[in-house]
Amino acid sequence: MLQHSSLDQVFHALADPTRRAMVERLTSGSVSVSELAAPFAMSLSAVGQHIQLLEASGLVRTTKEGRVRTVALVPSTLASAEDWFKSHRARWAQRLDALGALLEEPEENAVPTPPRRKR
């Protein structure tokens, strides 16, 4: 399980729409930095900063072969964030189910309320 600081870094990295788009692109496979940068209207330097943050969070890994830097997704980091969501979703589902059951219980000891007078 991820420590909270690691999870915080992952959510911080995914908070930016550009970085989410990069992660989405990487789900199809590894690409060079220039290929990853192509759809974005920003400099390679700005793309590099986004990649650095993604790498610091553990979401991506970069490798350099010759003059080409390749970016790859680290699926286990995404899986850990997904596990966090699943655990919280399960807890809330249990709480909402309990509330629903409570609201559906017949009120055996309820005191009937008198009808309101029309004015």
Coordinates of N, CA and C in Angstrom, one line a residue:
M1 N 0.9 -1.2 0.0 CA 0.0 0.0 0.0 C 0.9 1.2 0.0
L2 N 0.5 2.2 -0.7 CA 1.2 3.5 -0.8 C 1.1 4.2 0.5
Q3 N 2.2 4.9 0.9 CA 2.1 5.8 2.1 C 1.3 7.0 1.6
H4 N 0.8 7.7 2.6 CA -0.1 8.9 2.2 C 0.7 9.9 1.4
S5 N 2.0 10.2 1.8 CA 2.8 11.2 1.0 C 2.9 10.8 -0.4
S6 N 3.1 9.5 -0.7 CA 3.2 9.0 -2.1 C 1.9 9.2 -2.8
L7 N 0.8 8.8 -2.1 CA -0.5 9.0 -2.7 C -0.8 10.5 -3.0
D8 N -0.4 11.3 -2.1 CA -0.6 12.8 -2.3 C 0.2 13.2 -3.5
Q9 N 1.4 12.7 -3.7 CA 2.1 13.1 -4.9 C 1.4 12.6 -6.2
V10 N 0.9 11.4 -6.2 CA 0.2 10.9 -7.3 C -1.1 11.7 -7.6
F11 N -1.9 12.1 -6.6 CA -3.0 12.9 -6.9 C -2.7 14.3 -7.3
H12 N -1.6 14.8 -6.8 CA -1.1 16.1 -7.2 C -0.7 16.1 -8.7
A13 N 0.0 15.1 -9.1 CA 0.4 14.9 -10.5 C -0.8 14.8 -11.4
L14 N -1.8 14.0 -10.9 CA -3.0 13.8 -11.8 C -4.0 15.0 -11.7
A15 N -3.7 16.0 -10.9 CA -4.6 17.1 -10.8 C -4.6 18.0 -12.0
D16 N -3.5 18.0 -12.7 CA -3.3 18.8 -13.9 C -3.8 18.1 -15.1
P17 N -4.6 18.8 -15.9 CA -5.2 18.2 -17.1 C -4.1 17.8 -18.2
T18 N -3.1 18.5 -18.3 CA -2.0 18.2 -19.2 C -1.3 16.9 -18.8
R19 N -1.1 16.7 -17.5 CA -0.4 15.5 -17.1 C -1.4 14.3 -17.2
R20 N -2.7 14.5 -16.9 CA -3.6 13.4 -17.1 C -3.7 13.0 -18.5
A21 N -3.6 14.0 -19.5 CA -3.6 13.6 -20.9 C -2.3 12.8 -21.2
M22 N -1.2 13.2 -20.7 CA 0.0 12.5 -20.9 C -0.1 11.0 -20.4
V23 N -0.6 10.9 -19.2 CA -0.8 9.5 -18.6 C -1.7 8.7 -19.5
E24 N -2.8 9.3 -20.0 CA -3.8 8.7 -20.8 C -3.1 8.2 -22.1
R25 N -2.2 9.1 -22.7 CA -1.5 8.7 -23.9 C -0.6 7.5 -23.6
L26 N 0.1 7.5 -22.5 CA 1.0 6.5 -22.1 C 0.4 5.1 -21.9
T27 N -0.9 5.1 -21.7 CA -1.6 3.8 -21.5 C -1.5 2.9 -22.8
S28 N -1.3 3.6 -23.9 CA -1.1 2.8 -25.2 C 0.3 2.3 -25.4
G29 N 1.2 2.8 -24.6 CA 2.6 2.3 -24.7 C 3.6 3.4 -24.5
S30 N 4.9 3.1 -24.4 CA 6.0 4.1 -24.3 C 6.1 4.9 -25.5
V31 N 6.5 6.2 -25.3 CA 6.8 7.1 -26.4 C 8.0 8.0 -26.1
S32 N 8.5 8.6 -27.1 CA 9.6 9.5 -26.9 C 9.0 10.8 -26.3
V33 N 9.8 11.6 -25.7 CA 9.4 12.9 -25.2 C 8.8 13.8 -26.3
S34 N 9.4 13.8 -27.4 CA 8.9 14.6 -28.5 C 7.5 14.1 -29.0
E35 N 7.3 12.8 -29.1 CA 6.0 12.3 -29.4 C 5.0 12.6 -28.4
L36 N 5.4 12.5 -27.1 CA 4.4 12.8 -26.0 C 4.1 14.3 -26.1
A37 N 5.0 15.2 -26.5 CA 4.8 16.6 -26.5 C 4.0 17.1 -27.7
A38 N 3.9 16.3 -28.8 CA 3.3 16.7 -30.0 C 1.9 17.4 -29.9
P39 N 1.0 16.8 -29.2 CA -0.3 17.4 -29.2 C -0.5 18.6 -28.3
F40 N 0.5 19.0 -27.6 CA 0.4 20.1 -26.6 C 1.1 21.4 -27.2
A41 N 0.4 22.5 -27.0 CA 0.9 23.8 -27.5 C 1.8 24.4 -26.4
M42 N 3.0 23.7 -26.2 CA 3.9 24.2 -25.1 C 5.3 23.8 -25.6
S43 N 6.3 24.4 -24.9 CA 7.7 24.1 -25.3 C 8.1 22.7 -24.7
L44 N 9.1 22.2 -25.3 CA 9.7 20.9 -24.8 C 10.1 21.0 -23.4
S45 N 10.6 22.2 -23.0 CA 11.0 22.5 -21.6 C 9.8 22.3 -20.7
A46 N 8.7 22.9 -21.1 CA 7.5 22.8 -20.2 C 7.0 21.4 -20.1
V47 N 7.0 20.6 -21.3 CA 6.7 19.2 -21.3 C 7.6 18.5 -20.3
G48 N 8.9 18.8 -20.4 CA 9.9 18.2 -19.5 C 9.6 18.4 -18.1
Q49 N 9.1 19.5 -17.7 CA 8.7 19.8 -16.3 C 7.6 18.9 -15.9
H50 N 6.6 18.8 -16.8 CA 5.5 17.9 -16.5 C 5.9 16.5 -16.3
I51 N 6.8 16.0 -17.2 CA 7.4 14.7 -17.1 C 8.1 14.5 -15.8
Q52 N 8.9 15.5 -15.4 CA 9.7 15.4 -14.1 C 8.7 15.2 -12.9
L53 N 7.6 15.9 -12.9 CA 6.7 15.8 -11.8 C 6.0 14.4 -11.9
L54 N 5.7 13.9 -13.0 CA 5.1 12.6 -13.2 C 6.1 11.5 -12.7
E55 N 7.3 11.7 -13.0 CA 8.4 10.8 -12.6 C 8.6 10.8 -11.1
A56 N 8.6 12.0 -10.6 CA 8.7 12.1 -9.1 C 7.6 11.5 -8.3
S57 N 6.4 11.5 -8.9 CA 5.3 10.8 -8.3 C 5.3 9.3 -8.5
G58 N 6.1 8.8 -9.3 CA 6.2 7.4 -9.6 C 5.2 6.9 -10.7
L59 N 4.5 7.8 -11.3 CA 3.6 7.4 -12.4 C 4.3 7.1 -13.7
V60 N 5.4 7.7 -14.0 CA 6.1 7.3 -15.2 C 7.6 7.1 -14.9
R61 N 8.3 6.4 -15.9 CA 9.7 6.2 -15.8 C 10.3 6.6 -17.1
T62 N 11.4 7.3 -17.1 CA 12.1 7.7 -18.3 C 13.4 6.9 -18.5
T63 N 13.7 6.6 -19.7 CA 15.0 6.0 -20.1 C 15.6 6.8 -21.2
K64 N 16.9 6.8 -21.3 CA 17.6 7.4 -22.4 C 18.4 6.5 -23.2
E65 N 18.2 6.4 -24.5 CA 19.0 5.6 -25.4 C 19.5 6.5 -26.5
G66 N 20.8 6.7 -26.5 CA 21.4 7.7 -27.4 C 20.8 9.1 -27.1
R67 N 20.2 9.7 -28.2 CA 19.7 11.0 -28.0 C 18.2 11.0 -27.7
V68 N 17.6 9.8 -27.6 CA 16.1 9.8 -27.4 C 15.8 9.4 -26.0
R69 N 14.9 10.2 -25.4 CA 14.4 9.9 -24.0 C 13.0 9.4 -24.2
T70 N 12.8 8.2 -23.6 CA 11.5 7.5 -23.7 C 10.8 7.6 -22.4
V71 N 9.5 7.8 -22.5 CA 8.7 7.8 -21.3 C 7.7 6.6 -21.3
A72 N 7.6 6.0 -20.1 CA 6.8 4.8 -20.0 C 5.9 4.9 -18.7
L73 N 4.7 4.5 -18.7 CA 3.8 4.5 -17.6 C 4.3 3.4 -16.6
V74 N 4.1 3.6 -15.3 CA 4.3 2.7 -14.3 C 3.0 2.2 -13.7
P75 N 2.4 1.2 -14.3 CA 1.0 0.8 -13.9 C 0.8 0.5 -12.5
S76 N 1.8 0.0 -11.8 CA 1.6 -0.3 -10.4 C 1.3 0.9 -9.5
T77 N 1.8 2.1 -9.9 CA 1.5 3.3 -9.2 C 0.0 3.6 -9.4
L78 N -0.5 3.5 -10.6 CA -1.9 3.8 -10.8 C -2.8 2.8 -10.1
A79 N -2.3 1.5 -10.1 CA -3.1 0.5 -9.4 C -3.2 0.8 -7.9
S80 N -2.2 1.3 -7.3 CA -2.2 1.6 -5.9 C -3.2 2.8 -5.6
A81 N -3.2 3.8 -6.5 CA -4.2 4.8 -6.4 C -5.6 4.3 -6.6
E82 N -5.8 3.4 -7.5 CA -7.1 2.8 -7.7 C -7.5 2.0 -6.5
D83 N -6.6 1.3 -5.9 CA -6.9 0.5 -4.7 C -7.4 1.5 -3.6
W84 N -6.8 2.6 -3.5 CA -7.3 3.6 -2.5 C -8.7 4.0 -2.8
F85 N -9.0 4.3 -4.1 CA -10.4 4.6 -4.4 C -11.4 3.5 -4.1
K86 N -11.0 2.3 -4.4 CA -11.9 1.1 -4.2 C -12.2 1.0 -2.7
S87 N -11.2 1.1 -1.9 CA -11.4 0.9 -0.4 C -12.3 2.0 0.1
H88 N -12.2 3.3 -0.4 CA -13.1 4.3 0.1 C -14.5 4.2 -0.5
R89 N -14.5 3.7 -1.7 CA -15.9 3.5 -2.4 C -16.6 2.4 -1.6
A90 N -15.9 1.4 -1.2 CA -16.5 0.3 -0.5 C -17.1 0.7 0.8
R91 N -16.3 1.5 1.5 CA -16.7 2.0 2.8 C -17.9 2.9 2.7
W92 N -17.9 3.8 1.7 CA -19.1 4.7 1.5 C -20.3 3.9 1.1
A93 N -20.1 2.9 0.3 CA -21.3 2.0 -0.1 C -21.9 1.3 1.1
Q94 N -21.0 0.8 2.0 CA -21.5 0.2 3.2 C -22.3 1.2 4.1
R95 N -21.8 2.4 4.2 CA -22.5 3.5 5.0 C -23.8 3.8 4.4
L96 N -23.8 4.0 3.0 CA -25.1 4.4 2.4 C -26.1 3.2 2.4
D97 N -25.6 2.0 2.3 CA -26.5 0.8 2.5 C -27.1 0.8 3.9
A98 N -26.3 1.1 4.9 CA -26.8 1.1 6.3 C -27.9 2.2 6.4
L99 N -27.6 3.4 5.9 CA -28.5 4.5 5.9 C -29.8 4.1 5.2
G100 N -29.7 3.5 4.0 CA -30.9 3.1 3.3 C -31.7 2.1 4.1
A101 N -31.1 1.2 4.7 CA -31.8 0.2 5.5 C -32.5 0.8 6.7
L102 N -31.8 1.8 7.3 CA -32.4 2.5 8.5 C -33.6 3.3 8.0
L103 N -33.5 3.9 6.9 CA -34.7 4.7 6.4 C -35.8 3.8 5.9
E104 N -35.6 2.6 5.6 CA -36.7 1.7 5.1 C -37.3 1.0 6.3
E105 N -36.8 1.0 7.5 CA -37.3 0.3 8.6 C -38.7 0.9 9.0
P106 N -39.7 0.0 9.3 CA -41.0 0.6 9.7 C -40.8 1.2 11.1
E107 N -41.5 2.3 11.2 CA -41.4 3.0 12.5 C -42.5 2.5 13.5
E108 N -42.1 1.4 14.2 CA -43.0 0.7 15.1 C -43.4 1.6 16.3
N109 N -42.4 2.3 16.8 CA -42.7 3.1 18.0 C -42.9 4.5 17.7
A110 N -43.2 4.8 16.5 CA -43.4 6.2 16.1 C -44.8 6.7 16.6
V111 N -44.8 7.9 17.1 CA -46.0 8.5 17.5 C -46.6 9.2 16.3
P112 N -47.9 8.9 16.0 CA -48.5 9.6 14.8 C -48.6 11.1 15.0
T113 N -48.3 11.8 14.0 CA -48.4 13.3 14.1 C -49.8 13.7 13.7
P114 N -50.4 14.6 14.5 CA -51.8 15.1 14.2 C -51.8 15.8 12.9
P115 N -52.9 15.7 12.2 CA -53.0 16.5 10.9 C -53.0 17.9 11.2
R116 N -52.5 18.7 10.2 CA -52.4 20.1 10.3 C -53.8 20.7 10.0
R117 N -54.0 21.8 10.6 CA -55.3 22.5 10.4 C -55.1 23.4 9.2
K118 N -56.1 23.5 8.4 CA -56.1 24.5 7.3 C -56.4 25.8 7.7
R119 N -55.8 26.8 7.3 CA -56.1 28.2 7.7 C -56.8 28.9 6.6

